[in-house]
Structure formats: structure tokens, C-alpha cells
Amino acid sequence: MYLSYFGLTETPFAITPDPRFVFLSKRHEDALAHLRYGITQGGGGGFVQLTGEVGTGKTTLSRCLLNELPEHVRAALILNPILDPLELLEAICEELKVPIRGAHGSQKKLVDRLNRYLLQAHGEGMTVVLVLDEAQNLSPAALEQVRLLTNLETPTQKLLQVVLLGQPELRDLLRRPDLRQLAQRITARYHLVPLDECETAAYTAHRLRVAGAQGEVFTRAGMRALHRASGGVPRLINIIAERSLLAAYARGRRTIGAGLVRAAAAEVHDPEAGRERARRWPVAAGLAAGLALAGWYGYSHWAPDLPAAGLEPPPAASASAVDAAAAPIATPPPPAPEPTLAAVGFAAAWDRLLAARGIPPRPAPALPGCGDAESGGDSVRCLEGRTTAAELIELQRPVIAELSALEDRYVVVQLTSATALLDAGDDVPRPVFERHWSGRYWDLWRMPNYVPELLREGDRGPGVLWVKEVAARAEPAFVADTMDPYFGPSLRSWALDFQRRAGLREDGIIGPETLRLLSRFARLPDA
């Protein structure tokens, strides 16, 4: 809503870890250096620990680390650590593409296969790294299982290095006497702290600049207020700054001062308080008007005594004026109420989207996200992120849309050029939906499980043939090299053109976003 108003080309304060928006403060650079050292020179198969408060950038740093790993390093990233030891072993094997058919449910078989994989990787000169995000949620039993995995070694070198990312509670967890063996193996530690005021200003300016801002958006006072309100925590900076942009747009302000930031921060930290202030405003205005009227009455009542002070009394009101004053004041009719959006929690919205898309039920993630959407054998794909109304219209199918993450308010909606079609409640005009929508969405769709997440030129397999068949169905003019399972130059040329026309990143790689749009033309039950 506010992008064109501020001359922005995209949302500057999304909370997803987009590498283009990454800003590394001195603290973040130090933390990243510790991670690099622990993995490359100082790890030796031990543990590397990075802790920090919620929202300080731990996950973003892990993405930076994974993106810059050299070719000889293979990494497994576990984002959901609320697993028992057996589930954790299976998740690690799946991340490293270790075949586990026939080993499900057997801890010994899983460890044996993982050991063979690590020995083979070592023989090929590869280093294997396991990154565990939100590690404070690991059970002691799961942590002990991870420690035992680091016992896999050759006579000269351990075969697995582990990075633990977590909140400060992780440090307390590792002080437990029964985890002292693991704590003794930590070779590099770093605790990430929030940004200071100068870093907050640099962080905010960097994100605005990447998003296309040409001038200063926050005043100095506004920036100071932003730092105080967020405490220098990057995630809170993003949320408060985005609310500030929305508030400035709604009030027609071109720059954001301290007052707007404080109002936005109040909404973020205590949404109910913000609504209460909005409800109190008409009462306060009425009270002020009443006090003014009382003052006028006192003035007219004591006016006969004023000539002694050399003041003239006000002229007597005429009968017609008195009659006019006594007449009732015409009030304009109240505006028609805005249509309501029947919002629900994320879990309920997840279930509704599955039903709308004809996908068999599966548990909703514990937190808003894609979670384990693709488990279950019928290859359900999930994509989450931020987008525009135009892209949702182009999608031509329902998605989950976030109204407010802080209040757990979501709707399942399909957008048309004029209307937001809600799966529950009345349909509303598209502008009404956009006023409430945060810009975040989740999409679920079905696809054959033999189609991988990424297909590049030179790949071969049934997934390539599926793409060619769907592309030919979507665009009869499409001519592949041959209708065989090989990703050749003509398919890459078509992919580039398809991405260009769809407004996607033009890289010729058929990834999740390209596959999602292609799935509209697939002959599947929900297509």
C-alpha cells in the first residue's frame, strides 16, 4: 500500500532472511567469523555455539554462513528441533540425502547409514556440517544423540561438525550436569547482542536503500525513537518501522518523526492499548467540547457584574437567535460499517486452505510457516513470503493471508481485480482487504513427488519430462529439444521467458515459484 507513496520498489522491512537485505553490524561480523572459524579451522569435529535474544539475527547469520560455504562442505540445516532422538536422526539423514528406506524406526540402522555416508564424504575430501536452529528447544536426550554422532571419527579426524544456534536459554541448558560432556566439546562460542543506536540507523537506512528509497524517510528524532522502541533488536526494528511507514502513509506524511514511531511501537508492543486510545479519542474530544460549553455558560452567567471592571456586557440575544439555538442540531448519518474479515488463527486457516485445495489433512505447523507440509507421501508443496495483490490475482487460487501476526489473525482468500473472495464470511472489496493485509501469505499445492524442488540445465529425470509436458499444455507454442527427460537449452530459454512474463526472478532455473505457477496447468485434482 505504501510502496509507491515512498518511491519503494519492494517491502523494506520483511522479517524473512532475504540475503539482499542482510546488514552485518560489527557484532554480526564477529559472530560470523566465530562460525567460520569453528567450522573450518577450529572445529575439529566439535561444537560451535551461537546464542542471542529473539530477533537478533541468528537465523540470518546461519543463512549467510550456508550461502558462503565452500564447495567441499556439505551442510544439513534443521529448523524444527522439537524432535525425539529417532526423529532427529531421520531428519538429519533426509537433509543430507542419506537413503533411509528400510531403516525407519531403527536407531542403529540410521546411525550405521549415517556413518557410512560420513566416511564416504571424508574419503572424497568433503566436510559435513550439521546446523541446529532454535537449539534451546532440543531435549537433553536429543542433544546427547547429537553428541554421540560426533564420536563418528577416523583415527585422525572427527567426521561431523555441529553448529548450535539458540536463545540464551541454550546456555542454561548446556550447564546441566548430564550435558557436561557436550559442553566440553564446544570449541567456539559467541553471544549476539542487539544493535546500538548508530547501528540501528545504519541498518534501517540500508534496508530502505535496497528497497529503492531515494532520500531520508526517518528523521533523526524518529530514528532515535525507533532504536529506543525496538531495543536494537533487528526483528522489532523491522516490525515497528513497517508499522511507521503504514502510519505515515495513512496520515499523508513524507517523513517519519518520533511521534509516529512511538504510536507504531505502541501498536506492536500492546495492540489492545492502541485500539483503546482510538476508542478514547471521541470521548476526549466530547469532554473538551463540554468543558468549553461550561466555560461559555459561566461567562454569560457572571456577565452582569463585569461593567464594574470597565467591560461591556455582551448584547442580549434576540428571540430568533434563542429559538435557533434551541432547535435540534442536524447530525450527518453515520457511515456504513466496513465489511468485516472473518479472521481465524493460523492453524484454522491452514485446515481451511487444505480443504479449499482438496489436499488431505495434515497437522498445521506449531508456528506460522510451512513446517512439515511436504511429508505424507502425496508431495504437497508450500511457499511462504511477501507479495503484492497483483501477484495474488495472477495466482488465481486461494492462499492464507496474514492480517496480524501479533494477534494470530489470518484469512483464506482468493483475490480478483475487484474483490477478495473469503472462504468464510462475506466477500469484501479488494481495497478493504488490502488495508488489513500485512503482505505475507502461504500457498499450498500438489505436485508429483518425483519433481525436485530445483531443476537446472543439464538435469535429467522424470521431473524434467513433467515440466516439459505441463509447459506444452500451458503454452502450445512451446517446443522443447525433445520430449525426453533432459533439461536442454530450449527448456531453459522457455523458462527465462516464462519467468520474465510472470514477473519472477529470471535465472532459467525452475524452482519453487516457477513450479507453483506451472502447477496451475497440471492435471491434478486441485489444478
Short mmCIF file of C-alpha atoms in Angstrom, two decimals:
data_model
loop_
_atom_site.label_atom_id
_atom_site.label_comp_id
_atom_site.label_asym_id
_atom_site.label_seq_id
_atom_site.Cartn_x
_atom_site.Cartn_y
_atom_site.Cartn_z
CA MET A 1 0.00 0.00 0.00
CA TYR A 2 2.72 2.47 0.93
CA LEU A 3 5.42 1.38 -1.54
CA SER A 4 4.68 3.80 -4.39
CA TYR A 5 3.96 6.59 -1.90
CA PHE A 6 7.55 6.41 -0.61
CA GLY A 7 9.07 5.52 -4.00
CA LEU A 8 9.92 1.96 -2.92
CA THR A 9 10.10 -1.00 -5.27
CA GLU A 10 9.57 -3.66 -2.60
CA THR A 11 8.87 -4.07 1.10
CA PRO A 12 11.99 -2.93 3.00
CA PHE A 13 11.22 -4.48 6.37
CA ALA A 14 10.11 -8.04 5.69
CA ILE A 15 11.14 -10.36 8.51
CA THR A 16 12.21 -13.18 6.19
CA PRO A 17 16.02 -13.56 5.84
CA ASP A 18 16.38 -12.18 2.27
CA PRO A 19 20.16 -12.12 1.58
CA ARG A 20 19.85 -8.86 -0.42
CA PHE A 21 18.74 -7.02 2.73
CA VAL A 22 21.34 -8.50 5.06
CA PHE A 23 23.18 -5.85 7.05
CA LEU A 24 26.14 -7.07 9.07
CA SER A 25 27.00 -4.89 12.04
CA LYS A 26 30.38 -5.24 13.73
CA ARG A 27 28.77 -7.68 16.17
CA HIS A 28 27.28 -9.75 13.36
CA GLU A 29 30.62 -9.82 11.54
CA ASP A 30 32.32 -11.07 14.71
CA ALA A 31 29.67 -13.74 15.21
CA LEU A 32 30.01 -14.87 11.58
CA ALA A 33 33.79 -15.02 12.00
CA HIS A 34 33.34 -17.31 15.02
CA LEU A 35 31.09 -19.60 13.00
CA ARG A 36 33.57 -19.71 10.11
CA TYR A 37 36.45 -20.46 12.46
CA GLY A 38 34.55 -23.17 14.28
CA ILE A 39 33.66 -24.94 11.03
CA THR A 40 36.88 -24.53 9.05
CA GLN A 41 39.87 -24.21 11.34
CA GLY A 42 38.94 -24.60 14.97
CA GLY A 43 36.06 -27.04 14.90
CA GLY A 44 37.85 -30.33 14.55
CA GLY A 45 34.53 -32.12 14.77
CA GLY A 46 33.44 -30.26 17.88
CA PHE A 47 30.53 -27.93 18.52
CA VAL A 48 30.14 -24.24 17.68
CA GLN A 49 27.61 -22.26 19.73
CA LEU A 50 25.86 -19.00 18.76
CA THR A 51 23.29 -17.55 21.15
CA GLY A 52 21.28 -14.35 21.22
CA GLU A 53 17.93 -12.90 22.17
CA VAL A 54 14.89 -13.46 19.96
CA GLY A 55 15.16 -11.49 16.73
CA THR A 56 18.83 -10.52 16.96
CA GLY A 57 19.73 -12.20 13.65
CA LYS A 58 20.90 -15.73 14.45
CA THR A 59 18.93 -17.39 11.66
CA THR A 60 20.01 -14.71 9.19
CA LEU A 61 23.65 -15.36 10.10
CA SER A 62 23.16 -19.09 9.60
CA ARG A 63 21.82 -18.39 6.08
CA CYS A 64 24.85 -16.18 5.37
CA LEU A 65 27.13 -18.95 6.59
CA LEU A 66 25.44 -21.61 4.46
CA ASN A 67 25.49 -19.37 1.38
CA GLU A 68 29.25 -18.84 1.60
CA LEU A 69 30.36 -22.37 2.45
CA PRO A 70 33.00 -23.68 0.02
CA GLU A 71 32.16 -26.48 -2.38
CA HIS A 72 33.85 -29.12 -0.25
CA VAL A 73 31.42 -28.53 2.65
CA ARG A 74 28.06 -30.29 2.83
CA ALA A 75 25.54 -28.88 5.31
CA ALA A 76 22.33 -30.11 6.93
CA LEU A 77 20.04 -27.44 8.40
CA ILE A 78 17.43 -28.50 10.99
CA LEU A 79 14.90 -25.72 11.61
CA ASN A 80 12.47 -27.68 13.78
CA PRO A 81 14.38 -29.23 16.69
CA ILE A 82 11.30 -30.34 18.66
CA LEU A 83 12.07 -33.95 17.82
CA ASP A 84 12.88 -37.07 19.75
CA PRO A 85 16.32 -38.66 19.11
CA LEU A 86 14.98 -41.06 16.46
CA GLU A 87 13.10 -38.33 14.59
CA LEU A 88 16.19 -36.13 14.74
CA LEU A 89 18.33 -38.86 13.18
CA GLU A 90 15.80 -39.29 10.37
CA ALA A 91 15.67 -35.52 9.79
CA ILE A 92 19.49 -35.32 9.56
CA CYS A 93 19.59 -38.20 7.08
CA GLU A 94 16.88 -36.57 4.95
CA GLU A 95 18.74 -33.24 4.93
CA LEU A 96 21.94 -34.95 3.80
CA LYS A 97 20.04 -37.08 1.25
CA VAL A 98 21.10 -40.30 3.01
CA PRO A 99 18.77 -43.13 1.87
CA ILE A 100 16.79 -44.40 4.86
CA ARG A 101 14.39 -46.85 3.24
CA GLY A 102 14.30 -49.92 5.44
CA ALA A 103 15.89 -48.04 8.35
CA HIS A 104 12.83 -46.15 9.63
CA GLY A 105 12.33 -46.64 13.34
CA SER A 106 15.74 -48.24 13.92
CA GLN A 107 18.29 -46.04 15.67
CA LYS A 108 21.14 -48.47 14.96
CA LYS A 109 20.38 -48.71 11.23
CA LEU A 110 20.10 -44.92 10.90
CA VAL A 111 23.42 -44.35 12.70
CA ASP A 112 25.09 -47.04 10.57
CA ARG A 113 23.92 -45.44 7.34
CA LEU A 114 24.93 -42.01 8.53
CA ASN A 115 28.34 -43.34 9.50
CA ARG A 116 28.84 -44.88 6.04
CA TYR A 117 27.81 -41.57 4.45
CA LEU A 118 30.26 -39.59 6.61
CA LEU A 119 33.11 -42.00 5.84
CA GLN A 120 32.39 -41.73 2.12
CA ALA A 121 32.26 -37.93 2.31
CA HIS A 122 35.57 -37.89 4.21
CA GLY A 123 37.13 -40.11 1.54
CA GLU A 124 36.02 -37.59 -1.10
CA GLY A 125 37.63 -34.73 0.84
CA MET A 126 34.28 -33.34 2.00
CA THR A 127 33.43 -31.74 5.34
CA VAL A 128 29.93 -32.35 6.75
CA VAL A 129 28.29 -29.73 8.98
CA LEU A 130 25.06 -30.03 10.95
CA VAL A 131 23.32 -26.71 11.82
CA LEU A 132 20.62 -26.90 14.51
CA ASP A 133 18.47 -23.76 14.73
CA GLU A 134 16.40 -22.99 17.87
CA ALA A 135 18.62 -25.49 19.68
CA GLN A 136 17.30 -24.39 23.10
CA ASN A 137 14.21 -26.48 22.25
CA LEU A 138 16.21 -29.70 21.89
CA SER A 139 15.56 -32.23 24.61
CA PRO A 140 18.57 -33.43 26.65
CA ALA A 141 18.12 -36.85 25.04
CA ALA A 142 18.27 -35.33 21.53
CA LEU A 143 21.36 -33.29 22.46
CA GLU A 144 23.02 -36.41 23.76
CA GLN A 145 22.24 -38.17 20.48
CA VAL A 146 23.90 -35.30 18.59
CA ARG A 147 26.95 -35.58 20.87
CA LEU A 148 27.19 -39.30 20.13
CA LEU A 149 27.16 -38.54 16.40
CA THR A 150 30.35 -36.53 16.85
CA ASN A 151 32.00 -39.73 18.11
CA LEU A 152 31.99 -40.95 14.50
CA GLU A 153 35.62 -40.45 13.50
CA THR A 154 38.69 -41.72 11.74
CA PRO A 155 41.97 -42.20 13.62
CA THR A 156 42.88 -38.57 12.80
CA GLN A 157 39.65 -36.61 12.42
CA LYS A 158 36.04 -36.46 13.51
CA LEU A 159 33.54 -36.75 10.67
CA LEU A 160 30.79 -34.33 11.74
CA GLN A 161 30.85 -30.74 12.94
CA VAL A 162 27.83 -29.24 14.69
CA VAL A 163 26.61 -25.63 14.94
CA LEU A 164 24.10 -24.87 17.71
CA LEU A 165 22.00 -21.71 17.27
CA GLY A 166 19.72 -20.74 20.12
CA GLN A 167 18.29 -18.26 22.55
CA PRO A 168 20.07 -17.52 25.87
CA GLU A 169 18.23 -20.48 27.42
CA LEU A 170 20.60 -22.71 25.42
CA ARG A 171 23.49 -21.61 27.63
CA ASP A 172 21.49 -22.56 30.72
CA LEU A 173 20.59 -25.91 29.18
CA LEU A 174 24.22 -26.74 28.48
CA ARG A 175 25.14 -26.07 32.13
CA ARG A 176 23.18 -29.16 33.18
CA PRO A 177 25.48 -31.76 34.78
CA ASP A 178 24.19 -34.51 32.46
CA LEU A 179 25.25 -32.45 29.40
CA ARG A 180 28.74 -31.55 30.62
CA GLN A 181 30.38 -33.86 28.07
CA LEU A 182 28.75 -31.93 25.25
CA ALA A 183 29.57 -28.55 26.82
CA GLN A 184 33.25 -29.54 26.99
CA ARG A 185 33.29 -30.12 23.22
CA ILE A 186 32.20 -26.56 22.33
CA THR A 187 35.24 -25.02 20.62
CA ALA A 188 33.80 -21.60 19.71
CA ARG A 189 31.13 -19.54 21.47
CA TYR A 190 29.56 -16.17 20.68
CA HIS A 191 26.60 -14.32 22.19
CA LEU A 192 24.89 -11.88 19.84
CA VAL A 193 23.61 -8.64 21.39
CA PRO A 194 21.22 -6.03 19.91
CA LEU A 195 22.37 -3.12 17.74
CA ASP A 196 23.39 0.19 19.23
CA GLU A 197 21.78 3.48 18.10
CA CYS A 198 24.25 4.13 15.26
CA GLU A 199 23.93 0.55 14.00
CA THR A 200 20.13 0.78 14.16
CA ALA A 201 20.25 3.89 11.95
CA ALA A 202 22.65 2.23 9.50
CA TYR A 203 20.57 -0.97 9.44
CA THR A 204 17.34 0.92 8.71
CA ALA A 205 18.93 3.13 6.05
CA HIS A 206 20.46 0.07 4.35
CA ARG A 207 17.15 -1.76 4.07
CA LEU A 208 15.36 1.34 2.76
CA ARG A 209 18.11 1.91 0.21
CA VAL A 210 17.92 -1.68 -1.07
CA ALA A 211 14.13 -1.29 -1.38
CA GLY A 212 14.60 1.77 -3.60
CA ALA A 213 14.32 4.75 -1.23
CA GLN A 214 15.99 7.86 -2.67
CA GLY A 215 16.03 10.13 0.38
CA GLU A 216 15.74 10.12 4.15
CA VAL A 217 12.48 8.58 5.40
CA PHE A 218 13.03 8.72 9.19
CA THR A 219 14.04 11.96 10.88
CA ARG A 220 16.85 11.87 13.44
CA ALA A 221 14.31 12.04 16.24
CA GLY A 222 12.31 9.29 14.56
CA MET A 223 15.42 7.11 14.32
CA ARG A 224 16.23 7.63 17.99
CA ALA A 225 12.66 6.71 18.89
CA LEU A 226 12.91 3.61 16.67
CA HIS A 227 16.06 2.47 18.49
CA ARG A 228 14.52 3.04 21.93
CA ALA A 229 11.27 1.30 21.00
CA SER A 230 12.99 -1.74 19.44
CA GLY A 231 15.90 -2.01 21.83
CA GLY A 232 18.12 -2.51 18.77
CA VAL A 233 16.60 -5.94 18.03
CA PRO A 234 16.52 -6.26 14.20
CA ARG A 235 13.21 -8.12 14.05
CA LEU A 236 11.49 -5.49 16.20
CA ILE A 237 13.12 -2.74 14.12
CA ASN A 238 11.53 -4.31 11.03
CA ILE A 239 8.07 -4.63 12.55
CA ILE A 240 7.97 -1.13 14.10
CA ALA A 241 9.50 0.51 11.02
CA GLU A 242 6.92 -1.13 8.75
CA ARG A 243 4.05 0.00 11.01
CA SER A 244 5.56 3.50 10.99
CA LEU A 245 5.56 3.54 7.17
CA LEU A 246 1.92 2.49 7.14
CA ALA A 247 1.03 5.18 9.69
CA ALA A 248 2.86 7.87 7.70
CA TYR A 249 1.11 6.79 4.50
CA ALA A 250 -2.30 6.87 6.21
CA ARG A 251 -1.66 10.41 7.55
CA GLY A 252 -0.08 11.78 4.40
CA ARG A 253 3.39 12.29 5.95
CA ARG A 254 6.50 12.09 3.79
CA THR A 255 8.91 11.72 6.72
CA ILE A 256 8.56 9.78 9.95
CA GLY A 257 9.22 11.50 13.24
CA ALA A 258 9.32 10.31 16.83
CA GLY A 259 5.56 10.64 17.36
CA LEU A 260 4.67 8.28 14.54
CA VAL A 261 7.30 5.77 15.66
CA ARG A 262 6.04 5.80 19.24
CA ALA A 263 2.46 5.28 18.06
CA ALA A 264 3.57 2.37 15.85
CA ALA A 265 5.59 0.85 18.69
CA ALA A 266 2.57 1.05 21.00
CA GLU A 267 0.58 -0.93 18.43
CA VAL A 268 3.35 -3.54 18.18
CA HIS A 269 4.01 -3.96 21.90
CA ASP A 270 0.36 -3.66 23.02
CA PRO A 271 -2.17 -3.72 20.17
CA GLU A 272 -5.10 -3.52 22.60
CA ALA A 273 -3.71 -0.30 24.09
CA GLY A 274 -3.54 1.22 20.63
CA ARG A 275 -7.16 0.34 19.95
CA GLU A 276 -8.16 1.69 23.38
CA ARG A 277 -6.54 5.03 22.56
CA ALA A 278 -8.50 5.12 19.31
CA ARG A 279 -11.71 4.42 21.22
CA ARG A 280 -10.93 7.10 23.83
CA TRP A 281 -10.32 9.85 21.28
CA PRO A 282 -14.03 10.64 20.57
CA VAL A 283 -14.70 10.64 24.33
CA ALA A 284 -11.82 13.03 24.95
CA ALA A 285 -12.99 15.30 22.16
CA GLY A 286 -16.54 15.32 23.58
CA LEU A 287 -15.19 16.10 27.05
CA ALA A 288 -13.19 19.04 25.71
CA ALA A 289 -16.27 20.36 23.94
CA GLY A 290 -18.30 20.02 27.15
CA LEU A 291 -15.69 21.97 29.13
CA ALA A 292 -15.74 24.72 26.53
CA LEU A 293 -19.54 24.92 26.73
CA ALA A 294 -19.40 25.06 30.52
CA GLY A 295 -16.92 27.91 30.29
CA TRP A 296 -19.20 29.84 27.96
CA TYR A 297 -22.12 29.29 30.37
CA GLY A 298 -20.08 30.66 33.29
CA TYR A 299 -19.08 33.68 31.25
CA SER A 300 -22.71 34.53 30.36
CA HIS A 301 -23.90 33.90 33.95
CA TRP A 302 -21.43 36.34 35.54
CA ALA A 303 -21.52 38.96 32.76
CA PRO A 304 -23.86 41.46 34.63
CA ASP A 305 -21.09 42.08 37.21
CA LEU A 306 -18.45 42.84 34.57
CA PRO A 307 -19.20 46.55 33.89
CA ALA A 308 -17.75 47.45 37.31
CA ALA A 309 -14.42 46.37 35.86
CA GLY A 310 -14.92 48.60 32.83
CA LEU A 311 -16.07 45.81 30.49
CA GLU A 312 -19.15 45.91 28.32
CA PRO A 313 -21.61 43.05 28.72
CA PRO A 314 -22.38 41.04 25.61
CA PRO A 315 -25.50 42.18 23.70
CA ALA A 316 -28.73 40.40 24.61
CA ALA A 317 -29.61 37.58 22.30
CA SER A 318 -32.66 38.14 20.10
CA ALA A 319 -35.69 35.87 20.37
CA SER A 320 -35.00 34.45 16.95
CA ALA A 321 -31.44 33.62 17.94
CA VAL A 322 -32.67 31.92 21.12
CA ASP A 323 -35.17 29.89 19.12
CA ALA A 324 -32.46 28.92 16.66
CA ALA A 325 -30.14 27.86 19.48
CA ALA A 326 -32.90 25.74 20.98
CA ALA A 327 -33.52 23.96 17.68
CA PRO A 328 -32.02 20.45 17.45
CA ILE A 329 -28.71 20.23 15.62
CA ALA A 330 -28.83 18.10 12.49
CA THR A 331 -26.19 15.37 12.57
CA PRO A 332 -24.96 13.55 9.47
CA PRO A 333 -25.94 9.90 9.22
CA PRO A 334 -23.24 7.50 10.48
CA PRO A 335 -21.06 5.95 7.78
CA ALA A 336 -21.91 2.44 6.68
CA PRO A 337 -19.83 -0.09 8.65
CA GLU A 338 -16.86 -1.54 6.77
CA PRO A 339 -17.26 -5.23 5.92
CA THR A 340 -15.52 -7.44 8.46
CA LEU A 341 -12.86 -10.03 7.67
CA ALA A 342 -13.69 -13.25 9.50
CA ALA A 343 -10.13 -13.89 10.68
CA VAL A 344 -9.04 -17.08 12.45
CA GLY A 345 -5.83 -18.45 13.94
CA PHE A 346 -3.10 -19.85 11.68
CA ALA A 347 -3.93 -23.50 12.45
CA ALA A 348 -7.58 -22.99 11.49
CA ALA A 349 -6.58 -21.11 8.32
CA TRP A 350 -4.20 -23.97 7.45
CA ASP A 351 -7.02 -26.52 7.74
CA ARG A 352 -9.32 -24.34 5.63
CA LEU A 353 -6.74 -23.94 2.88
CA LEU A 354 -6.13 -27.69 2.75
CA ALA A 355 -9.87 -28.22 2.33
CA ALA A 356 -10.14 -25.49 -0.31
CA ARG A 357 -7.28 -27.02 -2.30
CA GLY A 358 -8.51 -30.61 -1.97
CA ILE A 359 -5.39 -31.69 -0.06
CA PRO A 360 -5.65 -34.45 2.57
CA PRO A 361 -5.49 -33.15 6.16
CA ARG A 362 -2.09 -32.78 7.81
CA PRO A 363 -1.09 -31.09 11.08
CA ALA A 364 -0.51 -27.34 10.98
CA PRO A 365 2.99 -26.12 11.92
CA ALA A 366 3.48 -25.12 15.55
CA LEU A 367 4.32 -21.59 14.36
CA PRO A 368 3.08 -19.81 11.21
CA GLY A 369 5.14 -21.25 8.37
CA CYS A 370 5.36 -24.18 6.01
CA GLY A 371 6.53 -26.65 8.65
CA ASP A 372 6.37 -30.27 7.52
CA ALA A 373 3.91 -29.62 4.69
CA GLU A 374 5.69 -31.93 2.27
CA SER A 375 5.58 -35.01 4.49
CA GLY A 376 2.86 -37.56 3.97
CA GLY A 377 3.75 -39.16 0.64
CA ASP A 378 1.48 -37.14 -1.66
CA SER A 379 4.05 -34.40 -2.29
CA VAL A 380 2.40 -31.22 -1.10
CA ARG A 381 4.49 -28.13 -1.78
CA CYS A 382 4.40 -24.99 0.36
CA LEU A 383 5.66 -21.47 -0.28
CA GLU A 384 5.55 -18.55 2.13
CA GLY A 385 6.68 -14.97 1.78
CA ARG A 386 5.55 -11.47 0.94
CA THR A 387 3.92 -10.46 -2.29
CA THR A 388 1.63 -7.91 -3.91
CA ALA A 389 -2.09 -8.00 -4.61
CA ALA A 390 -1.32 -8.17 -8.34
CA GLU A 391 0.64 -11.41 -7.86
CA LEU A 392 -2.15 -12.96 -5.79
CA ILE A 393 -4.62 -12.08 -8.55
CA GLU A 394 -2.30 -13.74 -11.08
CA LEU A 395 -2.19 -16.89 -8.95
CA GLN A 396 -5.95 -17.49 -9.42
CA ARG A 397 -6.40 -19.66 -6.33
CA PRO A 398 -6.87 -19.25 -2.55
CA VAL A 399 -3.99 -18.70 -0.15
CA ILE A 400 -3.56 -17.94 3.55
CA ALA A 401 -3.14 -14.18 4.10
CA GLU A 402 -1.82 -12.65 7.32
CA LEU A 403 -3.79 -9.78 8.81
CA SER A 404 -1.83 -9.55 12.07
CA ALA A 405 0.86 -11.95 13.28
CA LEU A 406 0.78 -10.39 16.75
CA GLU A 407 -2.90 -11.25 17.18
CA ASP A 408 -2.86 -14.56 15.24
CA ARG A 409 -5.35 -13.29 12.63
CA TYR A 410 -5.39 -14.97 9.20
CA VAL A 411 -7.88 -15.48 6.39
CA VAL A 412 -8.09 -17.83 3.42
CA VAL A 413 -8.67 -15.59 0.42
CA GLN A 414 -8.62 -15.60 -3.37
CA LEU A 415 -8.09 -12.20 -4.95
CA THR A 416 -9.69 -10.90 -8.12
CA SER A 417 -9.22 -7.48 -9.68
CA ALA A 418 -12.13 -6.07 -7.65
CA THR A 419 -12.96 -8.49 -4.85
CA ALA A 420 -11.38 -10.51 -2.07
CA LEU A 421 -13.18 -13.87 -2.06
CA LEU A 422 -13.11 -15.19 1.50
CA ASP A 423 -13.71 -18.85 2.30
CA ALA A 424 -15.59 -17.79 5.45
CA GLY A 425 -17.67 -14.65 5.87
CA ASP A 426 -18.78 -12.18 3.22
CA ASP A 427 -16.62 -11.29 0.23
CA VAL A 428 -15.23 -7.77 0.52
CA PRO A 429 -13.90 -5.17 -1.93
CA ARG A 430 -10.21 -5.70 -2.66
CA PRO A 431 -9.16 -2.28 -1.19
CA VAL A 432 -10.78 -3.25 2.15
CA PHE A 433 -8.75 -6.47 2.26
CA GLU A 434 -5.53 -4.66 1.33
CA ARG A 435 -5.99 -2.16 4.18
CA HIS A 436 -5.80 -5.04 6.66
CA TRP A 437 -3.35 -7.35 4.88
CA SER A 438 0.29 -7.36 6.09
CA GLY A 439 1.56 -8.60 2.71
CA ARG A 440 2.53 -12.09 3.97
CA TYR A 441 0.95 -15.20 2.51
CA TRP A 442 1.21 -19.01 2.38
CA ASP A 443 0.36 -21.16 -0.62
CA LEU A 444 -0.08 -24.94 -0.71
CA TRP A 445 -0.34 -27.03 -3.86
CA ARG A 446 0.14 -30.62 -5.02
CA MET A 447 2.78 -31.91 -7.37
CA PRO A 448 4.16 -35.34 -8.29
CA ASN A 449 6.71 -36.38 -5.69
CA TYR A 450 9.27 -37.18 -8.38
CA VAL A 451 9.56 -33.48 -9.30
CA PRO A 452 12.51 -32.00 -7.33
CA GLU A 453 12.48 -28.50 -5.84
CA LEU A 454 15.09 -27.22 -8.31
CA LEU A 455 15.73 -28.14 -11.94
CA ARG A 456 18.68 -26.70 -13.89
CA GLU A 457 20.03 -27.01 -17.41
CA GLY A 458 21.77 -30.37 -17.72
CA ASP A 459 19.46 -32.15 -15.24
CA ARG A 460 17.79 -35.35 -16.29
CA GLY A 461 14.87 -37.32 -14.87
CA PRO A 462 11.09 -37.74 -14.82
CA GLY A 463 10.70 -34.32 -13.19
CA VAL A 464 12.12 -32.65 -16.32
CA LEU A 465 9.69 -34.55 -18.52
CA TRP A 466 6.79 -33.46 -16.29
CA VAL A 467 7.83 -29.80 -16.68
CA LYS A 468 8.00 -30.17 -20.47
CA GLU A 469 4.56 -31.76 -20.61
CA VAL A 470 2.99 -29.06 -18.44
CA ALA A 471 4.78 -26.29 -20.34
CA ALA A 472 3.41 -27.66 -23.62
CA ARG A 473 -0.08 -27.80 -22.10
CA ALA A 474 0.20 -24.23 -20.78
CA GLU A 475 1.63 -22.83 -24.00
CA PRO A 476 1.09 -24.92 -27.14
CA ALA A 477 3.74 -22.86 -28.94
CA PHE A 478 6.40 -24.27 -26.59
CA VAL A 479 8.83 -26.53 -28.42
CA ALA A 480 11.36 -28.49 -26.34
CA ASP A 481 14.57 -30.03 -27.64
CA THR A 482 12.72 -33.34 -27.49
CA MET A 483 10.04 -34.64 -25.16
CA ASP A 484 12.59 -36.62 -23.22
CA PRO A 485 13.70 -36.28 -19.57
CA TYR A 486 16.63 -33.92 -20.36
CA PHE A 487 16.83 -30.21 -19.43
CA GLY A 488 18.27 -28.71 -22.59
CA PRO A 489 18.83 -25.16 -23.94
CA SER A 490 15.31 -24.74 -25.36
CA LEU A 491 13.70 -25.54 -21.98
CA ARG A 492 15.98 -23.02 -20.29
CA SER A 493 15.08 -20.42 -22.91
CA TRP A 494 11.40 -21.10 -22.32
CA ALA A 495 11.88 -20.89 -18.53
CA LEU A 496 13.56 -17.48 -18.84
CA ASP A 497 10.70 -16.18 -20.98
CA PHE A 498 8.07 -17.65 -18.64
CA GLN A 499 9.77 -16.07 -15.61
CA ARG A 500 10.02 -12.71 -17.38
CA ARG A 501 6.32 -12.65 -18.24
CA ALA A 502 5.33 -13.82 -14.75
CA GLY A 503 7.48 -11.20 -13.00
CA LEU A 504 9.73 -13.81 -11.38
CA ARG A 505 13.48 -13.73 -11.00
CA GLU A 506 14.94 -14.51 -14.44
CA ASP A 507 17.55 -17.21 -13.84
CA GLY A 508 16.40 -20.07 -16.10
CA ILE A 509 16.23 -22.33 -13.04
CA ILE A 510 12.87 -23.99 -12.46
CA GLY A 511 12.45 -23.58 -8.71
CA PRO A 512 9.56 -23.36 -6.22
CA GLU A 513 7.96 -20.16 -7.56
CA THR A 514 8.14 -21.27 -11.21
CA LEU A 515 6.84 -24.75 -10.31
CA ARG A 516 3.99 -23.19 -8.35
CA LEU A 517 2.77 -21.20 -11.35
CA LEU A 518 3.19 -24.23 -13.60
CA SER A 519 1.07 -26.35 -11.26
CA ARG A 520 -1.97 -24.34 -12.39
CA PHE A 521 -1.77 -26.19 -15.71
CA ALA A 522 -1.05 -29.65 -14.29
CA ARG A 523 -3.68 -32.37 -14.44
CA LEU A 524 -4.00 -32.83 -10.71
CA PRO A 525 -7.17 -32.85 -8.57
CA ASP A 526 -6.62 -29.30 -7.30
CA ALA A 527 -5.31 -27.72 -10.51
#
